[in-house]
Amino acid sequence: MPVHWLEEIGSDDIEDVGGKGASLGELTNAGLPVPPGFVVSAGTYRSFIERAGIDEELFDTVDVDVEDSSALAAAAERAQTLVVESDFSEDVRSEILDAYRSISTDDAGGEPFVAVRSSATAEDLPDASFAGQQETFLNVREERLLERIRECWASLFTQRAIYYRQKQGFDHSAVNIAVVVQRMVDADRSGVLFTSHPSTGDQRMIIEAAWGLGEAVVSGAVSPDNYVVDRSEGEILTATVTDKTVMQVKDPETGETVEKSVPDERREQRVLSEAEIRELVALGERVEKHYETPQDVEWAIVDDEVYMLQSRPITTIDTGSGDAFGTPESPAEELSGGATAEGNVTDGSGAVAEGEASGGAGDDVLVGGLGASPGTVSGAVRIVDKLDELDKVREGDVIVTEMTTPDMVPAMKRASGIVTDEGGMTSHAAIISRELGVPAVVGTQSATTRLDDGQVITLDGKRGTVTSGASTTSSEPETTPAPTPSAAKPMTATEVKVNVSIPDAAERAAASGADGVGLLRIEHMVLSLDKTPERYVQDHGADAYVDELIDGIRTVADEFYPRSVRVRTLDAPTDEFRELQGGGDEPEEHNPMLGYRGIRRSLDRPEVFRHELDAVRRLFEMGYDNIELMFPLVNDAEDARRAREQMVEAGIDPDKRDWGVMIETPASALSVGEMAETGIDFVSFGTNDLTQYTLAVDRNNGAVADRFDELHPAVLELISSTIETCRDRGIETSICGQAASKPDMVEFLVEEGISSLSANIDAVRDVQREVKRVEQRLLLDSIR
């Protein structure tokens, strides 16, 4: 049959109604409050493409190399065209429209509004969640119902869906798709409910709630209220009320879903009463009891009636050992980045004096520097003076070099540790080592001359020391493990995101439990090509360059979807470009950090800038709606306006896509009010640059390193005034500099009302804990 009513189906029908349809049928038959509706079956989709004679061409079309971006784009466009331009048979058309007319009329006696949602047969399964891969349409009426159903079917063949499905090993021809058509709930409040903790399975319900339709919560457009309930006692443990700036509602005239500002009197008003929380908890208990497994439930309230809109298994629970609440074993672990109170990883202090640290045989400290990436490891020294010496680096060796470059990343993956003569906490070696989880000591000044090739050493990436011999405390390297979800993610109103520099670190970054990516640097992708953008385009063509950027960004966007990924355009100084093929024409600059970089370079070379924007536009077209665009070293409103113009020329609508600027200079901080008029959606503090430009301290100059202080009152005043200005204008604020890992800076930023923080991979969990501690203190202070 083309149509199945929800009360007629259940989990045994998943192959014909998909995961979402089966779940709604189960909820309906369990007596839970589900809006009425029906499912256009997967069999109907299959007979549709077969009757239209497009099935063979459809599956042949999408059988492409998904790493070939051009081929993937062409395949997706052709496949979707085949579906949307084919016609329904008369019998199917009639049955669907009859079912729609049977749902009910609206309150005024007219046609009902319905939600049209995809329900793929590989979606919402216990061991694989494909949620978000296909389309959903809200507030649909009869006139467009059949069109929307075809578009749901066609969304099975977007670039992102084809790519993701192939990478997951699903046969395109074996994946069918059903479509749920359900009476719209014009919610005044909505959200999600986890019946158990989504990381640990602990018996605490977590409810997130916001005003209006639930899409604002699911998409991340709003920071919802957060309620944590102890299921065993029924006690509401925490109730975090946020500033909810926007809501999604139905336009009464057009029926379209629109975003509007939350009325001032409701922005900081609590969404749910205690009675409503208890009602949701009771429904959650019933859902979990029915499925006999923890559930992720979408709910809505309209006219004081609670409706269950969707339920699916929580697939992220880790049943491994460990403290269910991620509580540190000792107070020292509260420090950012996993550093102990004795370490220097978070304070940026200089080299450790000889004899001060331990860890190697005999505690014979050979050289000291900055502890740039925590962990202790022993291995044989491999001194690398030239790139052609990288082949001698084998698994478990320690790379010792003057400074690392993007070309060294493959060898850095093999190495157990990194030691450099030059560089600071924001050098290439420091950033990449932290993302790879490889212990590193940087800025030793003399490691390449004081250490011998083949010599066995122990480096302590926490203390910043290199000692002689193998570690006496362990026979195995004590490297920093990749973050895992086994430690519970602290629930915070302030989002905690993660910084990513290389696509290879995406999986490790996603496992940190971050709320998204606050900074994805394009320059490391470009520098790894070993050619300037101009030379690469000259040698390989513009399409090849754009494809390289797409592949790198997409790797991260896939890992985090639907969490947001903030992509920063090119921001490499001229001295780094000079090291690449084609870099001979780069200008000679006395201080490249003050020179030809960031947005000023991009605006001066619009043809190169256009390639970056083309890559982002193509990703939007593939369906990567979790990507946001960020411009570096923007000084004033004129810079922001010109960047916006470039977006428009590249085919990116700045009114529909989130974009923003870095606040890295005093000028940008003082000009943020004018920049707000250009339509920016967010700003992000780059505290490394903001500090050096405010205090006139070169962050890479060891002679003045002791004067580099992100907590200097002048720097804090610029940050504070920017946050206040942005809050008044409804603009999100974030931080992605090194200072985001410092407890004192975290406390300051949360108190000031920053929207999010973005930390290095190894520091995410500690920053989450610190944010939660500060938020709880502020909450207690407000009620005492």
XYZ file of N, CA and C in Angstrom, residues 245-363:
357
model
N 17.640 34.320 22.337
C 17.475 35.515 21.513
C 16.523 35.321 20.342
N 16.459 34.112 19.780
C 15.627 33.893 18.589
C 14.709 32.696 18.792
N 13.655 32.634 17.981
C 12.731 31.513 18.004
C 12.216 31.298 16.582
N 11.820 30.065 16.284
C 11.240 29.764 14.988
C 9.740 29.540 15.158
N 8.972 30.218 14.315
C 7.515 30.149 14.415
C 6.921 30.070 13.019
N 5.625 29.756 12.955
C 4.919 29.728 11.680
C 4.390 31.116 11.369
N 4.708 31.605 10.172
C 4.148 32.875 9.726
C 2.652 32.666 9.471
N 1.758 33.389 10.175
C 0.308 33.141 10.035
C -0.231 33.437 8.641
N 0.476 34.262 7.876
C -0.011 34.613 6.542
C 0.456 33.641 5.476
N 1.757 33.319 5.491
C 2.325 32.460 4.438
C 2.385 30.996 4.836
N 2.354 30.707 6.149
C 2.523 29.329 6.599
C 3.966 28.895 6.642
N 4.901 29.757 6.199
C 6.315 29.416 6.198
C 6.880 29.489 7.619
N 7.912 28.669 7.857
C 8.615 28.739 9.133
C 9.608 29.888 9.069
N 9.497 30.824 10.009
C 10.366 31.995 10.001
C 11.047 32.135 11.359
N 12.177 32.818 11.335
C 12.904 33.088 12.579
C 12.622 34.508 13.005
N 12.295 34.685 14.276
C 12.029 36.016 14.791
C 12.674 36.167 16.158
N 12.832 37.396 16.573
C 13.441 37.662 17.874
C 12.464 37.303 18.991
N 13.000 36.765 20.063
C 12.188 36.476 21.243
C 11.873 37.807 21.936
N 10.622 38.053 22.315
C 10.292 39.295 23.037
C 11.202 39.473 24.251
N 11.596 40.694 24.509
C 12.561 40.968 25.578
C 12.147 40.351 26.909
N 10.836 40.409 27.222
C 10.398 39.904 28.526
C 10.491 38.383 28.644
N 10.681 37.664 27.500
C 10.741 36.199 27.544
C 12.161 35.665 27.329
N 13.075 36.545 26.931
C 14.414 36.063 26.581
C 15.079 35.300 27.723
N 15.006 35.847 28.909
C 15.638 35.202 30.056
C 14.609 34.593 31.003
N 13.409 34.396 30.491
C 12.354 33.752 31.281
C 12.496 32.240 31.180
N 12.242 31.559 32.277
C 12.313 30.102 32.299
C 11.218 29.512 31.404
N 11.595 28.555 30.549
C 10.661 27.987 29.579
C 9.715 26.997 30.243
N 10.214 26.137 31.120
C 9.401 25.059 31.696
C 9.214 25.241 33.190
N 7.997 25.001 33.639
C 7.734 24.978 35.077
C 8.139 23.618 35.632
N 8.187 23.512 36.942
C 8.539 22.234 37.561
C 7.501 21.174 37.215
N 6.235 21.555 37.136
C 5.188 20.587 36.797
C 5.373 20.067 35.376
N 5.736 20.954 34.460
C 5.957 20.532 33.073
C 7.192 19.649 32.946
N 8.204 19.954 33.740
C 9.396 19.100 33.736
C 9.027 17.706 34.218
N 8.246 17.630 35.284
C 7.846 16.322 35.808
C 7.009 15.561 34.784
N 6.166 16.266 34.029
C 5.360 15.603 33.001
C 6.249 15.049 31.886
N 7.250 15.822 31.486
C 8.173 15.345 30.452
C 8.992 14.161 30.956
N 9.407 14.216 32.199
C 10.159 13.091 32.775
C 9.313 11.830 32.774
N 8.032 11.960 33.136
C 7.142 10.790 33.153
C 6.979 10.214 31.745
N 6.843 11.082 30.756
C 6.745 10.602 29.374
C 8.054 9.952 28.934
N 9.170 10.549 29.350
C 10.464 9.961 29.024
C 10.633 8.577 29.611
N 10.165 8.403 30.847
C 10.220 7.092 31.491
C 9.409 6.070 30.684
N 8.248 6.497 30.203
C 7.403 5.587 29.427
C 8.063 5.211 28.100
N 8.690 6.187 27.456
C 9.350 5.919 26.171
C 10.508 4.943 26.359
N 11.351 5.203 27.362
C 12.497 4.316 27.572
C 12.039 2.921 27.986
N 11.000 2.842 28.813
C 10.476 1.539 29.223
C 9.948 0.779 28.015
N 9.288 1.489 27.110
C 8.737 0.832 25.924
C 9.846 0.263 25.050
N 10.899 1.035 24.825
C 11.978 0.602 23.921
C 13.053 -0.225 24.629
N 13.063 -0.150 25.951
C 14.050 -0.868 26.764
C 15.469 -0.425 26.435
N 15.613 0.844 26.044
C 16.937 1.408 25.803
C 16.822 2.921 25.904
N 17.872 3.628 26.328
C 17.809 5.091 26.445
C 17.439 5.754 25.124
N 16.636 6.813 25.219
C 16.097 7.465 24.029
C 16.420 8.961 23.987
N 16.529 9.443 22.753
C 16.664 10.865 22.450
C 15.315 11.292 21.867
N 14.563 12.111 22.609
C 13.169 12.416 22.269
C 13.025 13.891 21.911
N 12.335 14.167 20.797
C 11.945 15.532 20.476
C 10.501 15.728 20.931
N 10.227 16.853 21.587
C 8.905 17.103 22.145
C 8.478 18.536 21.849
N 7.186 18.782 22.018
C 6.653 20.132 21.829
C 5.454 20.319 22.733
N 5.217 21.554 23.136
C 4.052 21.896 23.955
C 3.253 22.960 23.225
N 1.947 22.715 23.084
C 1.047 23.700 22.499
C -0.236 23.718 23.325
N -0.614 24.890 23.773
C -1.807 25.031 24.615
C -1.772 24.083 25.807
N -0.581 23.991 26.436
C -0.355 23.173 27.636
C -0.444 21.667 27.376
N -0.565 21.254 26.109
C -0.562 19.838 25.762
C 0.834 19.456 25.283
N 1.373 18.343 25.810
C 2.702 17.872 25.422
C 2.567 16.841 24.308
N 3.365 16.991 23.264
C 3.384 16.030 22.159
C 4.799 15.475 21.984
N 4.861 14.176 21.675
C 6.141 13.547 21.350
C 6.268 13.550 19.821
N 7.311 14.185 19.305
C 7.469 14.328 17.860
C 8.378 13.275 17.248
N 9.275 12.749 18.038
C 10.227 11.772 17.499
C 10.998 11.148 18.648
N 11.415 9.908 18.474
C 12.264 9.257 19.467
C 13.213 8.319 18.750
N 14.459 8.358 19.149
C 15.437 7.448 18.558
C 16.428 7.020 19.633
N 17.079 5.893 19.455
C 18.038 5.427 20.457
C 19.217 6.378 20.583
N 19.742 6.502 21.782
C 20.977 7.261 21.980
C 22.134 6.332 21.604
N 22.870 6.718 20.559
C 23.930 5.832 20.052
C 25.307 6.203 20.578
N 25.387 7.245 21.445
C 26.705 7.737 21.861
C 27.123 7.276 23.245
N 26.303 6.463 23.905
C 26.637 6.047 25.264
C 27.815 5.093 25.256
N 28.805 5.410 26.073
C 29.978 4.554 26.223
C 29.853 3.825 27.543
N 29.897 2.515 27.497
C 29.705 1.728 28.718
C 31.012 1.382 29.403
N 32.113 2.036 28.966
C 33.411 1.741 29.555
C 33.503 2.227 30.979
N 34.617 1.933 31.600
C 34.813 2.313 32.993
C 35.094 3.788 33.102
N 35.077 4.274 34.318
C 35.370 5.678 34.559
C 34.248 6.333 35.322
N 34.574 7.474 35.873
C 33.603 8.249 36.633
C 32.506 8.722 35.700
N 31.282 8.400 36.030
C 30.158 8.743 35.151
C 30.013 10.230 34.942
N 30.526 11.019 35.852
C 30.356 12.460 35.724
C 31.653 13.130 35.325
N 32.661 12.359 34.954
C 33.898 12.950 34.481
C 34.608 13.749 35.556
N 34.400 13.404 36.809
C 35.006 14.171 37.883
C 36.503 13.924 37.917
N 37.322 14.959 37.992
C 38.760 14.761 38.045
C 39.156 13.937 39.257
N 40.211 13.160 39.094
C 40.672 12.344 40.206
C 41.397 13.179 41.251
N 41.920 14.313 40.835
C 42.624 15.169 41.768
C 42.413 16.619 41.369
N 42.575 17.548 42.317
C 42.375 18.958 41.977
C 43.278 19.423 40.848
N 44.451 18.814 40.733
C 45.371 19.243 39.677
C 44.787 19.052 38.303
N 43.948 18.036 38.159
C 43.366 17.763 36.853
C 42.352 18.811 36.433
N 41.963 19.690 37.370
C 41.028 20.750 37.007
C 41.687 21.759 36.087
N 43.035 21.813 36.087
C 43.700 22.806 35.267
C 43.531 22.510 33.803
N 43.527 23.575 33.006
C 43.298 23.438 31.569
C 44.372 22.605 30.922
N 43.950 21.877 29.865
C 44.894 21.120 29.070
C 45.441 19.909 29.773
N 44.908 19.559 30.929
C 45.393 18.397 31.638
C 46.671 18.655 32.409
N 47.124 19.924 32.467
C 48.364 20.227 33.156
C 48.161 20.131 34.661
N 49.186 19.706 35.370
C 49.130 19.729 36.818
C 49.546 21.105 37.296
N 49.395 21.313 38.582
C 49.739 22.620 39.130
C 51.202 22.950 38.911
N 52.037 21.933 38.726
C 53.460 22.167 38.535
C 53.804 22.435 37.079
N 52.888 22.135 36.170
C 53.185 22.240 34.750
C 53.138 23.660 34.250
N 53.547 23.846 32.978
C 53.532 25.184 32.422
C 52.763 25.245 31.123
N 51.982 24.210 30.839
C 51.338 24.173 29.535
C 50.308 25.272 29.368
N 49.700 25.739 30.452
C 48.644 26.732 30.284
C 49.091 28.147 30.605
N 50.267 28.332 31.158
C 50.622 29.703 31.522
C 51.632 30.320 30.569
N 52.120 29.551 29.593
C 53.018 30.111 28.595
C 54.339 30.563 29.163
N 54.754 30.034 30.288
C 56.022 30.445 30.879
C 57.189 29.909 30.083
N 58.372 30.375 30.385
C 59.536 30.028 29.582
C 60.125 28.690 29.936
N 61.363 28.472 29.511
C 62.021 27.184 29.677
C 62.177 26.835 31.149
N 62.082 25.558 31.434
C 62.270 25.075 32.794
C 63.763 24.968 33.073
N 64.165 25.442 34.219
C 65.590 25.407 34.554
C 66.064 23.983 34.705
N 67.332 23.756 34.382
C 67.878 22.406 34.489
C 67.775 21.917 35.922
N 67.438 20.633 36.041
C 67.322 20.024 37.349
C 65.989 20.243 38.015
N 65.091 21.008 37.355
C 63.814 21.327 37.974
C 62.759 20.262 37.739
N 62.895 19.530 36.640
C 61.875 18.551 36.280
C 62.464 17.156 36.315
N 61.565 16.181 36.318
C 62.000 14.802 36.351
C 61.298 14.020 35.287
N 61.669 12.782 35.140
C 60.990 11.909 34.194
C 61.940 11.031 33.446
N 63.173 11.426 33.234
C 64.118 10.616 32.496
C 65.048 9.884 33.432
N 65.826 8.985 32.856
C 66.782 8.244 33.659
C 67.786 9.201 34.248
N 67.902 9.191 35.555
C 68.871 10.046 36.214
C 68.459 11.499 36.282
N 67.265 11.842 35.803
C 66.784 13.220 35.803
C 67.795 14.172 35.200
